């Protein structure tokens, strides 16, 4: 019979995502989807030119849905009482230097939940949430990325 042989290479764990809301933190994320959109209208001059002159930027939308486990049902209670929340999604990668990791961080200061299901049959509460970012007088969302790319060339 064949004898299996194994590589000494250890598996790379990938990026560890974290969802943070005002109700709690979860790293046990089953799925996560973010949809960004912005309407843009091109304005063409009346002189018959085929080229547009300027672009008018319209409404922005940011929709999300995720399935994750949390320690309690506080997130479900926010939806049940129709309360606004905040959402931060952070992807932490391998270590770059002594105190820096590769990272992508997306912060949405004000969100509203459109739909939510919860399952309390296990030790942790499984939450399926769907919602959108709300426009406020502050920022709509913010992001930062940190990586080991020294420079970009075109």
Short mmCIF file of N, CA, C and O in Angstrom, two decimals, residues 1-92:
data_model
loop_
_atom_site.label_atom_id
_atom_site.label_comp_id
_atom_site.label_asym_id
_atom_site.label_seq_id
_atom_site.Cartn_x
_atom_site.Cartn_y
_atom_site.Cartn_z
N UNK A 1 0.83 -1.20 0.00
CA UNK A 1 0.00 0.00 0.00
C UNK A 1 0.87 1.26 0.00
O UNK A 1 1.98 1.24 0.53
N UNK A 2 0.36 2.34 -0.57
CA UNK A 2 1.14 3.59 -0.59
C UNK A 2 1.31 4.16 0.82
O UNK A 2 0.44 4.01 1.67
N UNK A 3 2.44 4.81 1.03
CA UNK A 3 2.72 5.44 2.32
C UNK A 3 2.62 6.95 2.15
O UNK A 3 3.32 7.52 1.30
N UNK A 4 1.73 7.60 2.90
CA UNK A 4 1.61 9.05 2.74
C UNK A 4 2.83 9.79 3.26
O UNK A 4 3.49 9.33 4.20
N UNK A 5 3.15 10.89 2.63
CA UNK A 5 4.22 11.77 3.12
C UNK A 5 3.64 13.17 3.28
O UNK A 5 2.79 13.60 2.50
N UNK A 6 4.09 13.87 4.29
CA UNK A 6 3.53 15.18 4.62
C UNK A 6 4.59 16.25 4.51
O UNK A 6 5.76 16.04 4.87
N UNK A 7 4.19 17.39 4.05
CA UNK A 7 5.09 18.53 3.94
C UNK A 7 5.38 19.10 5.32
O UNK A 7 4.56 19.01 6.24
N UNK A 8 6.54 19.71 5.47
CA UNK A 8 6.87 20.38 6.73
C UNK A 8 6.32 21.81 6.74
O UNK A 8 6.41 22.50 7.75
N UNK A 9 5.76 22.25 5.62
CA UNK A 9 5.21 23.59 5.52
C UNK A 9 3.93 23.69 6.36
O UNK A 9 3.01 22.89 6.20
N UNK A 10 3.89 24.66 7.25
CA UNK A 10 2.71 24.85 8.08
C UNK A 10 1.66 25.65 7.31
O UNK A 10 2.00 26.51 6.49
N UNK A 11 0.40 25.41 7.56
CA UNK A 11 -0.63 26.14 6.82
C UNK A 11 -0.67 27.61 7.23
O UNK A 11 -0.40 27.96 8.38
N UNK A 12 -0.97 28.46 6.26
CA UNK A 12 -1.13 29.89 6.53
C UNK A 12 -2.59 30.14 6.89
O UNK A 12 -3.50 29.76 6.15
N UNK A 13 -2.82 30.75 8.01
CA UNK A 13 -4.18 30.93 8.51
C UNK A 13 -4.97 31.98 7.75
O UNK A 13 -6.17 32.06 7.87
N UNK A 14 -4.31 32.80 6.96
CA UNK A 14 -5.02 33.83 6.21
C UNK A 14 -5.29 35.04 7.09
O UNK A 14 -4.61 35.28 8.07
N UNK A 15 -6.28 35.79 6.70
CA UNK A 15 -6.62 37.01 7.41
C UNK A 15 -7.73 36.72 8.41
O UNK A 15 -8.71 36.06 8.10
N UNK A 16 -7.57 37.22 9.61
CA UNK A 16 -8.55 37.00 10.66
C UNK A 16 -9.53 38.18 10.67
O UNK A 16 -9.15 39.29 11.05
N UNK A 17 -10.78 37.98 10.23
CA UNK A 17 -11.74 39.08 10.26
C UNK A 17 -12.37 39.23 11.63
O UNK A 17 -12.55 38.25 12.36
N UNK A 18 -12.69 40.45 11.99
CA UNK A 18 -13.38 40.76 13.23
C UNK A 18 -14.50 41.73 12.93
O UNK A 18 -14.30 42.72 12.23
N UNK A 19 -15.70 41.44 13.43
CA UNK A 19 -16.83 42.36 13.34
C UNK A 19 -17.02 42.97 14.72
O UNK A 19 -17.13 42.24 15.71
N UNK A 20 -17.06 44.30 14.78
CA UNK A 20 -17.29 44.99 16.03
C UNK A 20 -18.52 45.87 15.89
O UNK A 20 -18.60 46.67 14.96
N UNK A 21 -19.47 45.73 16.79
CA UNK A 21 -20.65 46.60 16.86
C UNK A 21 -20.71 47.16 18.27
O UNK A 21 -19.93 46.78 19.14
N UNK A 22 -21.66 48.05 18.50
CA UNK A 22 -21.80 48.57 19.86
C UNK A 22 -22.27 47.48 20.82
O UNK A 22 -22.12 47.61 22.03
N UNK A 23 -22.83 46.40 20.28
CA UNK A 23 -23.36 45.32 21.12
C UNK A 23 -22.35 44.21 21.38
O UNK A 23 -22.59 43.37 22.23
N UNK A 24 -21.24 44.17 20.66
CA UNK A 24 -20.28 43.10 20.90
C UNK A 24 -19.30 42.92 19.76
O UNK A 24 -19.34 43.63 18.76
N UNK A 25 -18.42 41.94 19.94
CA UNK A 25 -17.35 41.64 18.99
C UNK A 25 -17.44 40.17 18.61
O UNK A 25 -17.74 39.33 19.45
N UNK A 26 -17.17 39.86 17.32
CA UNK A 26 -17.16 38.47 16.87
C UNK A 26 -16.01 38.22 15.91
O UNK A 26 -15.77 39.02 15.00
N UNK A 27 -15.31 37.12 16.13
CA UNK A 27 -14.33 36.63 15.15
C UNK A 27 -14.80 35.33 14.54
O UNK A 27 -14.11 34.75 13.72
N UNK A 28 -15.98 34.86 14.96
CA UNK A 28 -16.58 33.64 14.42
C UNK A 28 -17.57 34.04 13.33
O UNK A 28 -18.77 34.11 13.56
N UNK A 29 -17.03 34.35 12.15
CA UNK A 29 -17.83 34.91 11.05
C UNK A 29 -18.00 33.84 9.98
O UNK A 29 -17.03 33.31 9.45
N UNK A 30 -19.25 33.54 9.66
CA UNK A 30 -19.55 32.52 8.66
C UNK A 30 -19.52 33.13 7.27
O UNK A 30 -18.93 32.59 6.35
N UNK A 31 -20.18 34.27 7.09
CA UNK A 31 -20.12 35.00 5.82
C UNK A 31 -20.29 36.48 6.07
O UNK A 31 -20.82 36.91 7.09
N UNK A 32 -19.78 37.26 5.11
CA UNK A 32 -19.81 38.72 5.21
C UNK A 32 -19.80 39.28 3.81
O UNK A 32 -19.00 38.85 2.98
N UNK A 33 -20.70 40.22 3.54
CA UNK A 33 -20.74 40.86 2.22
C UNK A 33 -20.99 42.35 2.40
O UNK A 33 -21.87 42.76 3.15
N UNK A 34 -20.20 43.15 1.69
CA UNK A 34 -20.37 44.60 1.65
C UNK A 34 -20.62 45.01 0.21
O UNK A 34 -19.89 44.56 -0.69
N UNK A 35 -21.63 45.83 -0.03
CA UNK A 35 -21.93 46.34 -1.37
C UNK A 35 -21.86 47.86 -1.35
O UNK A 35 -22.69 48.51 -0.70
N UNK A 36 -20.87 48.42 -2.05
CA UNK A 36 -20.72 49.86 -2.17
C UNK A 36 -21.26 50.29 -3.54
O UNK A 36 -20.97 49.63 -4.54
N UNK A 37 -22.00 51.38 -3.58
CA UNK A 37 -22.45 51.91 -4.88
C UNK A 37 -22.55 53.42 -4.80
O UNK A 37 -22.80 53.99 -3.74
N UNK A 38 -22.32 54.06 -5.95
CA UNK A 38 -22.49 55.50 -6.06
C UNK A 38 -22.99 55.81 -7.46
O UNK A 38 -22.44 55.33 -8.45
N UNK A 39 -24.03 56.62 -7.53
CA UNK A 39 -24.58 57.02 -8.82
C UNK A 39 -23.76 58.17 -9.40
O UNK A 39 -23.40 59.10 -8.69
N UNK A 40 -23.46 58.05 -10.68
CA UNK A 40 -22.70 59.09 -11.38
C UNK A 40 -23.43 59.40 -12.67
O UNK A 40 -23.77 58.49 -13.44
N UNK A 41 -23.68 60.68 -12.91
CA UNK A 41 -24.32 61.12 -14.15
C UNK A 41 -23.32 61.95 -14.94
O UNK A 41 -22.76 62.92 -14.43
N UNK A 42 -23.10 61.55 -16.19
CA UNK A 42 -22.21 62.31 -17.06
C UNK A 42 -23.00 63.40 -17.77
O UNK A 42 -24.11 63.17 -18.25
N UNK A 43 -22.43 64.59 -17.86
CA UNK A 43 -23.09 65.71 -18.52
C UNK A 43 -22.40 65.99 -19.86
O UNK A 43 -21.19 66.21 -19.92
N UNK A 44 -23.19 65.90 -20.94
CA UNK A 44 -22.67 66.13 -22.28
C UNK A 44 -23.09 67.52 -22.74
O UNK A 44 -24.23 67.94 -22.52
N UNK A 45 -22.22 68.27 -23.42
CA UNK A 45 -22.56 69.62 -23.88
C UNK A 45 -23.54 69.58 -25.05
O UNK A 45 -23.70 68.56 -25.71
N UNK A 46 -24.17 70.70 -25.30
CA UNK A 46 -25.16 70.80 -26.38
C UNK A 46 -24.51 71.00 -27.75
O UNK A 46 -25.20 71.03 -28.76
N UNK A 47 -23.18 71.13 -27.83
CA UNK A 47 -22.53 71.42 -29.11
C UNK A 47 -22.27 70.17 -29.95
O UNK A 47 -21.57 70.22 -30.95
N UNK A 48 -22.79 69.01 -29.54
CA UNK A 48 -22.65 67.80 -30.33
C UNK A 48 -21.40 67.00 -30.05
O UNK A 48 -21.16 65.99 -30.70
N UNK A 49 -20.60 67.41 -29.11
CA UNK A 49 -19.39 66.68 -28.77
C UNK A 49 -19.75 65.31 -28.19
O UNK A 49 -20.72 65.17 -27.46
N UNK A 50 -18.95 64.29 -28.52
CA UNK A 50 -19.16 62.95 -28.00
C UNK A 50 -18.59 62.79 -26.59
O UNK A 50 -18.85 61.80 -25.93
N UNK A 51 -17.76 63.76 -26.16
CA UNK A 51 -17.12 63.68 -24.85
C UNK A 51 -17.96 64.39 -23.80
O UNK A 51 -18.52 65.46 -24.05
N UNK A 52 -18.02 63.81 -22.64
CA UNK A 52 -18.73 64.49 -21.55
C UNK A 52 -17.85 65.59 -20.97
O UNK A 52 -16.63 65.56 -21.05
N UNK A 53 -18.48 66.58 -20.40
CA UNK A 53 -17.76 67.74 -19.85
C UNK A 53 -17.46 67.54 -18.36
O UNK A 53 -16.38 67.83 -17.89
N UNK A 54 -18.43 67.05 -17.63
CA UNK A 54 -18.23 66.86 -16.19
C UNK A 54 -19.07 65.68 -15.71
O UNK A 54 -19.96 65.21 -16.41
N UNK A 55 -18.76 65.23 -14.52
CA UNK A 55 -19.52 64.15 -13.90
C UNK A 55 -20.17 64.68 -12.62
O UNK A 55 -19.53 65.37 -11.84
N UNK A 56 -21.45 64.37 -12.47
CA UNK A 56 -22.17 64.74 -11.25
C UNK A 56 -22.33 63.49 -10.39
O UNK A 56 -22.85 62.49 -10.85
N UNK A 57 -21.87 63.59 -9.17
CA UNK A 57 -21.91 62.45 -8.26
C UNK A 57 -23.19 62.50 -7.44
O UNK A 57 -23.52 63.52 -6.85
N UNK A 58 -23.92 61.40 -7.45
CA UNK A 58 -25.20 61.33 -6.76
C UNK A 58 -25.13 60.53 -5.48
O UNK A 58 -24.11 60.50 -4.79
N UNK A 59 -26.22 59.86 -5.19
CA UNK A 59 -26.38 59.14 -3.92
C UNK A 59 -25.37 58.00 -3.78
O UNK A 59 -25.05 57.32 -4.73
N UNK A 60 -24.89 57.85 -2.56
CA UNK A 60 -24.01 56.74 -2.20
C UNK A 60 -24.80 55.77 -1.35
O UNK A 60 -25.62 56.17 -0.54
N UNK A 61 -24.51 54.49 -1.53
CA UNK A 61 -25.15 53.48 -0.71
C UNK A 61 -24.12 52.46 -0.28
O UNK A 61 -23.18 52.15 -1.02
N UNK A 62 -24.28 51.96 0.92
CA UNK A 62 -23.43 50.91 1.44
C UNK A 62 -24.36 49.93 2.15
O UNK A 62 -24.98 50.28 3.15
N UNK A 63 -24.49 48.74 1.60
CA UNK A 63 -25.32 47.70 2.19
C UNK A 63 -24.42 46.57 2.68
O UNK A 63 -23.34 46.35 2.13
N UNK A 64 -24.85 45.89 3.71
CA UNK A 64 -24.05 44.79 4.26
C UNK A 64 -24.98 43.66 4.69
O UNK A 64 -26.16 43.85 4.92
N UNK A 65 -24.41 42.48 4.74
CA UNK A 65 -25.06 41.36 5.41
C UNK A 65 -23.97 40.43 5.93
O UNK A 65 -22.91 40.32 5.35
N UNK A 66 -24.25 39.84 7.06
CA UNK A 66 -23.29 38.93 7.65
C UNK A 66 -24.00 37.88 8.49
O UNK A 66 -25.14 38.08 8.92
N UNK A 67 -23.31 36.77 8.69
CA UNK A 67 -23.73 35.73 9.62
C UNK A 67 -22.54 35.49 10.54
O UNK A 67 -21.44 35.19 10.08
N UNK A 68 -22.77 35.67 11.84
CA UNK A 68 -21.68 35.53 12.81
C UNK A 68 -22.25 35.12 14.17
O UNK A 68 -23.44 35.28 14.42
N UNK A 69 -21.36 34.60 15.01
CA UNK A 69 -21.76 34.21 16.36
C UNK A 69 -21.31 35.28 17.35
O UNK A 69 -20.20 35.79 17.26
N UNK A 70 -22.20 35.61 18.28
CA UNK A 70 -21.90 36.58 19.33
C UNK A 70 -22.17 35.94 20.69
O UNK A 70 -22.86 34.93 20.79
N UNK A 71 -21.65 36.55 21.73
CA UNK A 71 -21.79 36.00 23.09
C UNK A 71 -23.20 36.15 23.65
O UNK A 71 -23.58 35.41 24.55
N UNK A 72 -23.96 37.12 23.16
CA UNK A 72 -25.31 37.34 23.69
C UNK A 72 -26.21 37.85 22.57
O UNK A 72 -25.78 38.01 21.43
N UNK A 73 -27.47 38.14 22.89
CA UNK A 73 -28.43 38.59 21.88
C UNK A 73 -28.62 40.11 21.88
O UNK A 73 -29.64 40.61 21.41
N UNK A 74 -27.65 40.86 22.38
CA UNK A 74 -27.76 42.32 22.43
C UNK A 74 -27.93 42.92 21.03
O UNK A 74 -28.66 43.90 20.86
N UNK A 75 -27.28 42.35 20.04
CA UNK A 75 -27.41 42.84 18.67
C UNK A 75 -28.84 42.67 18.16
O UNK A 75 -29.40 43.56 17.53
N UNK A 76 -29.44 41.52 18.45
CA UNK A 76 -30.83 41.28 18.07
C UNK A 76 -31.77 42.29 18.74
O UNK A 76 -32.70 42.79 18.13
N UNK A 77 -31.49 42.63 19.98
CA UNK A 77 -32.32 43.60 20.68
C UNK A 77 -32.20 45.00 20.09
O UNK A 77 -33.16 45.77 20.12
N UNK A 78 -31.04 45.35 19.53
CA UNK A 78 -30.91 46.63 18.82
C UNK A 78 -31.84 46.68 17.62
O UNK A 78 -32.49 47.69 17.35
N UNK A 79 -31.89 45.58 16.87
CA UNK A 79 -32.78 45.52 15.71
C UNK A 79 -34.24 45.55 16.15
O UNK A 79 -35.06 46.26 15.58
N UNK A 80 -34.56 44.81 17.19
CA UNK A 80 -35.94 44.73 17.67
C UNK A 80 -36.47 46.09 18.13
O UNK A 80 -37.63 46.42 17.93
N UNK A 81 -35.60 46.92 18.71
CA UNK A 81 -36.00 48.25 19.17
C UNK A 81 -35.75 49.34 18.12
O UNK A 81 -35.89 50.52 18.41
N UNK A 82 -35.35 48.90 16.90
CA UNK A 82 -35.11 49.83 15.79
C UNK A 82 -34.07 50.89 16.15
O UNK A 82 -34.22 52.06 15.83
N UNK A 83 -33.01 50.47 16.82
CA UNK A 83 -31.94 51.38 17.23
C UNK A 83 -30.81 51.36 16.21
O UNK A 83 -30.49 50.32 15.66
N UNK A 84 -30.20 52.51 15.99
CA UNK A 84 -29.03 52.59 15.12
C UNK A 84 -27.84 51.98 15.84
O UNK A 84 -27.81 51.86 17.06
N UNK A 85 -26.84 51.61 15.06
CA UNK A 85 -25.66 50.95 15.59
C UNK A 85 -24.46 51.46 14.82
O UNK A 85 -24.57 52.31 13.93
N UNK A 86 -23.29 50.95 15.13
CA UNK A 86 -22.07 51.21 14.37
C UNK A 86 -21.46 49.86 14.00
O UNK A 86 -21.74 48.86 14.66
N UNK A 87 -20.65 49.84 12.95
CA UNK A 87 -20.06 48.59 12.49
C UNK A 87 -18.63 48.84 12.05
O UNK A 87 -18.36 49.76 11.28
N UNK A 88 -17.72 48.03 12.57
CA UNK A 88 -16.32 48.06 12.13
C UNK A 88 -15.95 46.65 11.72
O UNK A 88 -16.18 45.69 12.46
N UNK A 89 -15.37 46.53 10.53
CA UNK A 89 -14.90 45.25 10.02
C UNK A 89 -13.39 45.38 9.86
O UNK A 89 -12.92 46.29 9.17
N UNK A 90 -12.66 44.50 10.52
CA UNK A 90 -11.21 44.60 10.51
C UNK A 90 -10.64 43.25 10.09
O UNK A 90 -10.99 42.22 10.66
N UNK A 91 -9.78 43.28 9.07
CA UNK A 91 -9.10 42.08 8.59
C UNK A 91 -7.64 42.21 8.99
O UNK A 91 -6.93 43.07 8.49
N UNK A 92 -7.19 41.37 9.91
CA UNK A 92 -5.83 41.41 10.40
C UNK A 92 -5.04 40.30 9.75
O UNK A 92 -5.44 39.14 9.78
#
